[in-house]
mmCIF file of C-alpha atoms in Angstrom:
data_model
loop_
_atom_site.group_PDB
_atom_site.id
_atom_site.type_symbol
_atom_site.label_atom_id
_atom_site.label_comp_id
_atom_site.label_asym_id
_atom_site.label_seq_id
_atom_site.Cartn_x
_atom_site.Cartn_y
_atom_site.Cartn_z
ATOM 1 C CA UNK A 1474 -0.223 0.336 -0.077
ATOM 2 C CA UNK A 1475 1.516 3.334 -1.049
ATOM 3 C CA UNK A 1476 1.517 6.085 1.570
ATOM 4 C CA UNK A 1477 1.365 10.045 0.692
ATOM 5 C CA UNK A 1478 4.447 11.691 1.700
ATOM 6 C CA UNK A 1479 3.665 14.984 3.762
ATOM 7 C CA UNK A 1480 5.293 17.955 1.808
ATOM 8 C CA UNK A 1481 8.811 18.146 3.385
ATOM 9 C CA UNK A 1482 9.826 14.660 4.133
ATOM 10 C CA UNK A 1483 10.928 11.939 1.507
ATOM 11 C CA UNK A 1484 11.155 8.334 2.312
ATOM 12 C CA UNK A 1485 14.536 6.904 3.049
ATOM 13 C CA UNK A 1486 15.874 3.360 1.889
ATOM 14 C CA UNK A 1487 13.789 1.153 4.931
ATOM 15 C CA UNK A 1488 11.201 3.693 3.890
ATOM 16 C CA UNK A 1489 10.914 5.577 6.942
ATOM 17 C CA UNK A 1490 9.827 9.136 6.950
ATOM 18 C CA UNK A 1491 12.473 11.524 6.883
ATOM 19 C CA UNK A 1492 12.348 15.762 7.375
ATOM 20 C CA UNK A 1493 14.151 17.324 4.818
ATOM 21 C CA UNK A 1494 15.670 19.746 7.590
ATOM 22 C CA UNK A 1495 17.330 16.366 8.661
ATOM 23 C CA UNK A 1496 18.684 15.194 6.071
ATOM 24 C CA UNK A 1497 22.428 16.372 5.127
ATOM 25 C CA UNK A 1498 22.181 18.599 1.843
ATOM 26 C CA UNK A 1499 25.402 16.599 0.168
ATOM 27 C CA UNK A 1500 22.684 13.932 0.810
ATOM 28 C CA UNK A 1501 19.708 16.183 -0.905
ATOM 29 C CA UNK A 1502 21.960 16.767 -3.823
ATOM 30 C CA UNK A 1503 22.528 13.258 -4.510
ATOM 31 C CA UNK A 1504 19.663 11.732 -4.381
ATOM 32 C CA UNK A 1505 18.507 15.402 -6.627
ATOM 33 C CA UNK A 1506 21.413 13.436 -9.287
ATOM 34 C CA UNK A 1507 19.924 10.426 -9.315
ATOM 35 C CA UNK A 1508 17.119 10.800 -9.838
ATOM 36 C CA UNK A 1509 17.727 12.903 -12.953
ATOM 37 C CA UNK A 1510 19.522 10.596 -13.502
ATOM 38 C CA UNK A 1511 17.649 7.156 -13.684
ATOM 39 C CA UNK A 1512 14.314 9.264 -14.871
ATOM 40 C CA UNK A 1513 17.002 10.049 -18.151
ATOM 41 C CA UNK A 1514 18.019 6.482 -18.101
ATOM 42 C CA UNK A 1515 14.867 5.027 -18.254
ATOM 43 C CA UNK A 1516 13.620 7.313 -20.836
ATOM 44 C CA UNK A 1517 16.746 6.177 -22.834
ATOM 45 C CA UNK A 1518 15.786 2.755 -22.534
ATOM 46 C CA UNK A 1519 12.669 2.894 -23.819
ATOM 47 C CA UNK A 1520 13.751 4.734 -26.515
ATOM 48 C CA UNK A 1521 16.383 2.348 -27.157
ATOM 49 C CA UNK A 1522 14.388 -0.806 -27.268
ATOM 50 C CA UNK A 1523 11.699 1.245 -29.598
ATOM 51 C CA UNK A 1524 14.964 1.770 -31.589
ATOM 52 C CA UNK A 1525 15.540 -2.470 -31.509
ATOM 53 C CA UNK A 1526 12.054 -3.374 -32.599
ATOM 54 C CA UNK A 1527 12.834 -0.812 -35.758
ATOM 55 C CA UNK A 1528 16.282 -2.235 -36.647
ATOM 56 C CA UNK A 1529 14.838 -6.005 -36.612
ATOM 57 C CA UNK A 1530 11.870 -4.783 -38.378
ATOM 58 C CA UNK A 1531 13.708 -2.993 -41.377
ATOM 59 C CA UNK A 1532 15.668 -5.798 -41.671
ATOM 60 C CA UNK A 1533 13.601 -8.770 -41.557
ATOM 61 C CA UNK A 1534 11.198 -6.413 -44.251
ATOM 62 C CA UNK A 1535 14.901 -6.436 -46.561
ATOM 63 C CA UNK A 1536 14.998 -9.988 -45.636
ATOM 64 C CA UNK A 1537 11.699 -10.888 -46.545
ATOM 65 C CA UNK A 1538 11.842 -8.524 -49.814
ATOM 66 C CA UNK A 1539 14.684 -9.959 -51.316
ATOM 67 C CA UNK A 1540 12.843 -13.383 -51.256
ATOM 68 C CA UNK A 1541 10.407 -12.029 -53.085
ATOM 69 C CA UNK A 1542 12.353 -11.743 -56.007
ATOM 70 C CA UNK A 1543 13.154 -15.304 -56.197
ATOM 71 C CA UNK A 1544 9.093 -16.280 -55.565
ATOM 72 C CA UNK A 1545 10.521 -17.234 -51.727
ATOM 73 C CA UNK A 1546 8.276 -17.502 -48.464
ATOM 74 C CA UNK A 1547 10.685 -17.436 -45.702
ATOM 75 C CA UNK A 1548 9.485 -19.278 -42.508
ATOM 76 C CA UNK A 1549 10.461 -19.362 -38.905
ATOM 77 C CA UNK A 1550 13.378 -17.049 -37.153
ATOM 78 C CA UNK A 1551 15.783 -15.613 -39.628
ATOM 79 C CA UNK A 1552 18.936 -14.685 -38.584
ATOM 80 C CA UNK A 1553 22.813 -14.299 -40.169
ATOM 81 C CA UNK A 1554 22.182 -11.522 -42.275
ATOM 82 C CA UNK A 1555 24.805 -9.309 -43.193
ATOM 83 C CA UNK A 1556 23.598 -5.845 -45.386
ATOM 84 C CA UNK A 1557 25.833 -2.400 -46.746
ATOM 85 C CA UNK A 1558 25.480 0.866 -47.680
ATOM 86 C CA UNK A 1559 26.029 1.790 -51.345
ATOM 87 C CA UNK A 1560 28.933 3.441 -50.538
ATOM 88 C CA UNK A 1561 30.575 0.828 -48.249
ATOM 89 C CA UNK A 1562 30.720 2.803 -45.296
ATOM 90 C CA UNK A 1563 27.847 1.558 -42.928
ATOM 91 C CA UNK A 1564 27.107 -2.325 -42.269
ATOM 92 C CA UNK A 1565 24.011 -3.671 -40.349
ATOM 93 C CA UNK A 1566 24.498 -7.525 -38.890
ATOM 94 C CA UNK A 1567 20.872 -9.145 -37.786
ATOM 95 C CA UNK A 1568 22.252 -12.525 -36.350
ATOM 96 C CA UNK A 1569 21.071 -15.093 -34.259
ATOM 97 C CA UNK A 1570 23.659 -17.176 -32.008
ATOM 98 C CA UNK A 1571 22.525 -20.348 -29.743
ATOM 99 C CA UNK A 1572 22.188 -19.537 -25.904
ATOM 100 C CA UNK A 1573 23.901 -21.802 -23.690
ATOM 101 C CA UNK A 1574 24.510 -23.250 -19.874
ATOM 102 C CA UNK A 1575 26.461 -25.552 -18.203
ATOM 103 C CA UNK A 1576 25.442 -28.940 -16.697
ATOM 104 C CA UNK A 1577 27.411 -30.617 -14.064
ATOM 105 C CA UNK A 1578 30.138 -32.349 -16.311
ATOM 106 C CA UNK A 1579 31.562 -28.500 -15.559
ATOM 107 C CA UNK A 1580 32.215 -29.807 -11.851
ATOM 108 C CA UNK A 1581 34.016 -31.718 -12.760
ATOM 109 C CA UNK A 1582 36.550 -29.856 -15.714
ATOM 110 C CA UNK A 1583 36.694 -27.758 -12.564
ATOM 111 C CA UNK A 1584 38.536 -30.744 -10.447
ATOM 112 C CA UNK A 1585 40.872 -32.188 -13.533
ATOM 113 C CA UNK A 1586 41.876 -28.747 -14.097
ATOM 114 C CA UNK A 1587 42.685 -28.381 -10.075
ATOM 115 C CA UNK A 1588 44.631 -32.006 -10.604
ATOM 116 C CA UNK A 1589 46.289 -30.908 -14.172
ATOM 117 C CA UNK A 1590 47.473 -27.579 -12.339
ATOM 118 C CA UNK A 1591 49.046 -29.113 -8.927
ATOM 119 C CA UNK A 1592 51.212 -31.342 -10.997
ATOM 120 C CA UNK A 1593 52.930 -29.157 -13.536
ATOM 121 C CA UNK A 1594 55.262 -26.040 -12.407
ATOM 122 C CA UNK A 1595 56.852 -23.080 -14.337
ATOM 123 C CA UNK A 1596 55.521 -19.554 -15.703
ATOM 124 C CA UNK A 1597 53.442 -20.994 -18.029
ATOM 125 C CA UNK A 1598 51.443 -22.926 -15.329
ATOM 126 C CA UNK A 1599 50.789 -19.648 -13.403
ATOM 127 C CA UNK A 1600 49.157 -17.681 -16.844
ATOM 128 C CA UNK A 1601 47.117 -21.599 -17.106
ATOM 129 C CA UNK A 1602 46.206 -21.125 -13.794
ATOM 130 C CA UNK A 1603 45.108 -17.320 -14.342
ATOM 131 C CA UNK A 1604 43.060 -18.299 -17.503
ATOM 132 C CA UNK A 1605 41.517 -21.413 -15.964
ATOM 133 C CA UNK A 1606 40.507 -19.409 -12.572
ATOM 134 C CA UNK A 1607 39.321 -16.427 -14.296
ATOM 135 C CA UNK A 1608 36.795 -19.066 -16.347
ATOM 136 C CA UNK A 1609 35.447 -20.492 -13.555
ATOM 137 C CA UNK A 1610 34.977 -16.810 -10.875
ATOM 138 C CA UNK A 1611 31.076 -16.504 -10.393
ATOM 139 C CA UNK A 1612 30.221 -13.581 -11.119
ATOM 140 C CA UNK A 1613 26.081 -12.862 -10.960
ATOM 141 C CA UNK A 1614 25.567 -16.750 -10.292
ATOM 142 C CA UNK A 1615 27.739 -17.318 -13.232
ATOM 143 C CA UNK A 1616 30.149 -18.247 -14.866
ATOM 144 C CA UNK A 1617 31.223 -16.523 -18.212
ATOM 145 C CA UNK A 1618 30.548 -18.299 -20.927
ATOM 146 C CA UNK A 1619 33.592 -16.764 -22.870
ATOM 147 C CA UNK A 1620 36.033 -17.910 -21.026
ATOM 148 C CA UNK A 1621 35.161 -21.187 -20.324
ATOM 149 C CA UNK A 1622 34.841 -22.252 -24.122
ATOM 150 C CA UNK A 1623 37.973 -20.399 -24.421
ATOM 151 C CA UNK A 1624 39.523 -23.047 -22.481
ATOM 152 C CA UNK A 1625 38.457 -25.042 -25.471
ATOM 153 C CA UNK A 1626 41.098 -23.423 -27.799
ATOM 154 C CA UNK A 1627 43.658 -24.769 -25.708
ATOM 155 C CA UNK A 1628 45.815 -26.858 -27.072
ATOM 156 C CA UNK A 1629 47.948 -29.294 -24.264
ATOM 157 C CA UNK A 1630 48.520 -33.252 -24.793
ATOM 158 C CA UNK A 1631 48.071 -34.023 -20.809
ATOM 159 C CA UNK A 1632 45.110 -36.687 -19.358
ATOM 160 C CA UNK A 1633 43.909 -34.420 -17.237
ATOM 161 C CA UNK A 1634 43.943 -31.591 -19.748
ATOM 162 C CA UNK A 1635 41.918 -33.719 -21.997
ATOM 163 C CA UNK A 1636 39.603 -35.225 -19.961
ATOM 164 C CA UNK A 1637 39.144 -31.784 -18.600
ATOM 165 C CA UNK A 1638 38.235 -30.233 -21.906
ATOM 166 C CA UNK A 1639 35.485 -33.335 -22.944
ATOM 167 C CA UNK A 1640 34.082 -32.997 -19.595
ATOM 168 C CA UNK A 1641 33.400 -29.137 -20.767
ATOM 169 C CA UNK A 1642 32.396 -30.168 -24.272
ATOM 170 C CA UNK A 1643 30.083 -32.565 -22.207
ATOM 171 C CA UNK A 1644 28.307 -30.113 -20.640
ATOM 172 C CA UNK A 1645 27.170 -27.464 -22.680
ATOM 173 C CA UNK A 1646 23.738 -27.307 -22.892
ATOM 174 C CA UNK A 1647 21.403 -24.994 -25.472
ATOM 175 C CA UNK A 1648 18.875 -23.598 -24.060
ATOM 176 C CA UNK A 1649 17.659 -21.303 -27.433
ATOM 177 C CA UNK A 1650 18.722 -18.367 -29.540
ATOM 178 C CA UNK A 1651 18.630 -14.996 -29.526
ATOM 179 C CA UNK A 1652 18.680 -12.942 -32.148
ATOM 180 C CA UNK A 1653 21.074 -9.237 -32.488
ATOM 181 C CA UNK A 1654 21.308 -6.609 -34.949
ATOM 182 C CA UNK A 1655 24.762 -4.481 -35.187
ATOM 183 C CA UNK A 1656 25.608 -1.744 -36.890
ATOM 184 C CA UNK A 1657 29.603 -1.156 -38.346
ATOM 185 C CA UNK A 1658 31.225 2.005 -39.807
ATOM 186 C CA UNK A 1659 34.173 2.128 -41.408
ATOM 187 C CA UNK A 1660 36.866 4.147 -41.254
ATOM 188 C CA UNK A 1661 39.413 5.374 -43.467
ATOM 189 C CA UNK A 1662 41.799 2.175 -43.248
ATOM 190 C CA UNK A 1663 38.936 0.269 -44.545
ATOM 191 C CA UNK A 1664 37.835 -1.633 -40.996
ATOM 192 C CA UNK A 1665 34.587 -1.969 -39.796
ATOM 193 C CA UNK A 1666 33.795 -0.226 -36.221
ATOM 194 C CA UNK A 1667 31.092 -1.554 -34.146
ATOM 195 C CA UNK A 1668 28.438 1.892 -33.319
ATOM 196 C CA UNK A 1669 28.056 1.386 -30.014
ATOM 197 C CA UNK A 1670 24.946 1.539 -28.028
ATOM 198 C CA UNK A 1671 26.159 0.488 -25.091
ATOM 199 C CA UNK A 1672 26.699 3.519 -22.740
ATOM 200 C CA UNK A 1673 29.856 2.233 -21.225
ATOM 201 C CA UNK A 1674 31.695 1.877 -24.020
ATOM 202 C CA UNK A 1675 30.400 5.312 -25.812
ATOM 203 C CA UNK A 1676 33.858 7.795 -26.081
ATOM 204 C CA UNK A 1677 33.297 10.729 -24.578
ATOM 205 C CA UNK A 1678 34.524 13.998 -23.884
ATOM 206 C CA UNK A 1679 34.668 15.347 -20.704
ATOM 207 C CA UNK A 1680 35.582 19.357 -20.071
ATOM 208 C CA UNK A 1681 36.471 20.525 -16.688
ATOM 209 C CA UNK A 1682 35.646 23.255 -15.562
ATOM 210 C CA UNK A 1683 39.286 24.816 -16.503
ATOM 211 C CA UNK A 1684 37.467 24.229 -20.426
ATOM 212 C CA UNK A 1685 40.130 21.690 -20.950
ATOM 213 C CA UNK A 1686 38.860 17.816 -22.512
ATOM 214 C CA UNK A 1687 40.017 14.948 -21.162
#
């Protein structure tokens, strides 16, 4: 049940009503910035959702239009399509990829790799230990799919290592598919660079009070 907040009060993180006069100015300022930025972020999230829907719509319409030129009607999911602008500057990829998870065999692989690492010594073993520890590090309740699969690319002729790789392969479970649309722009050297839509990857010039960009 929502409670009307009296004027001059606000709720804290525990749901208690606190008078503004009893809140430190720095906390009031932080509250203002946090609320403003998160409101903007939610608006941007909605804009990105609309953009993503439009991107898929236009790409799938294009795929169907091309198929119609050959009197073919495509059914089911469409994926792994690449188109370019006429001048080659822009590229759009529509890709479909399996979503995978790991079964209990992964724990057997972890144990086998532990036995292998305990047997070997030297600088190379330290590098491998780092890779293995990173691959099996749990974040948000999951291990890194990319790091686990990366171990499969390391060719080591040792029985425990080979058995561990077999256990990893046996642990892989396909739990569905996901579709992605990605955008690229070609630079002066002919390389296609992703146009980032992840806020962490967007470049930004931050100007300080002295007017100099960092």
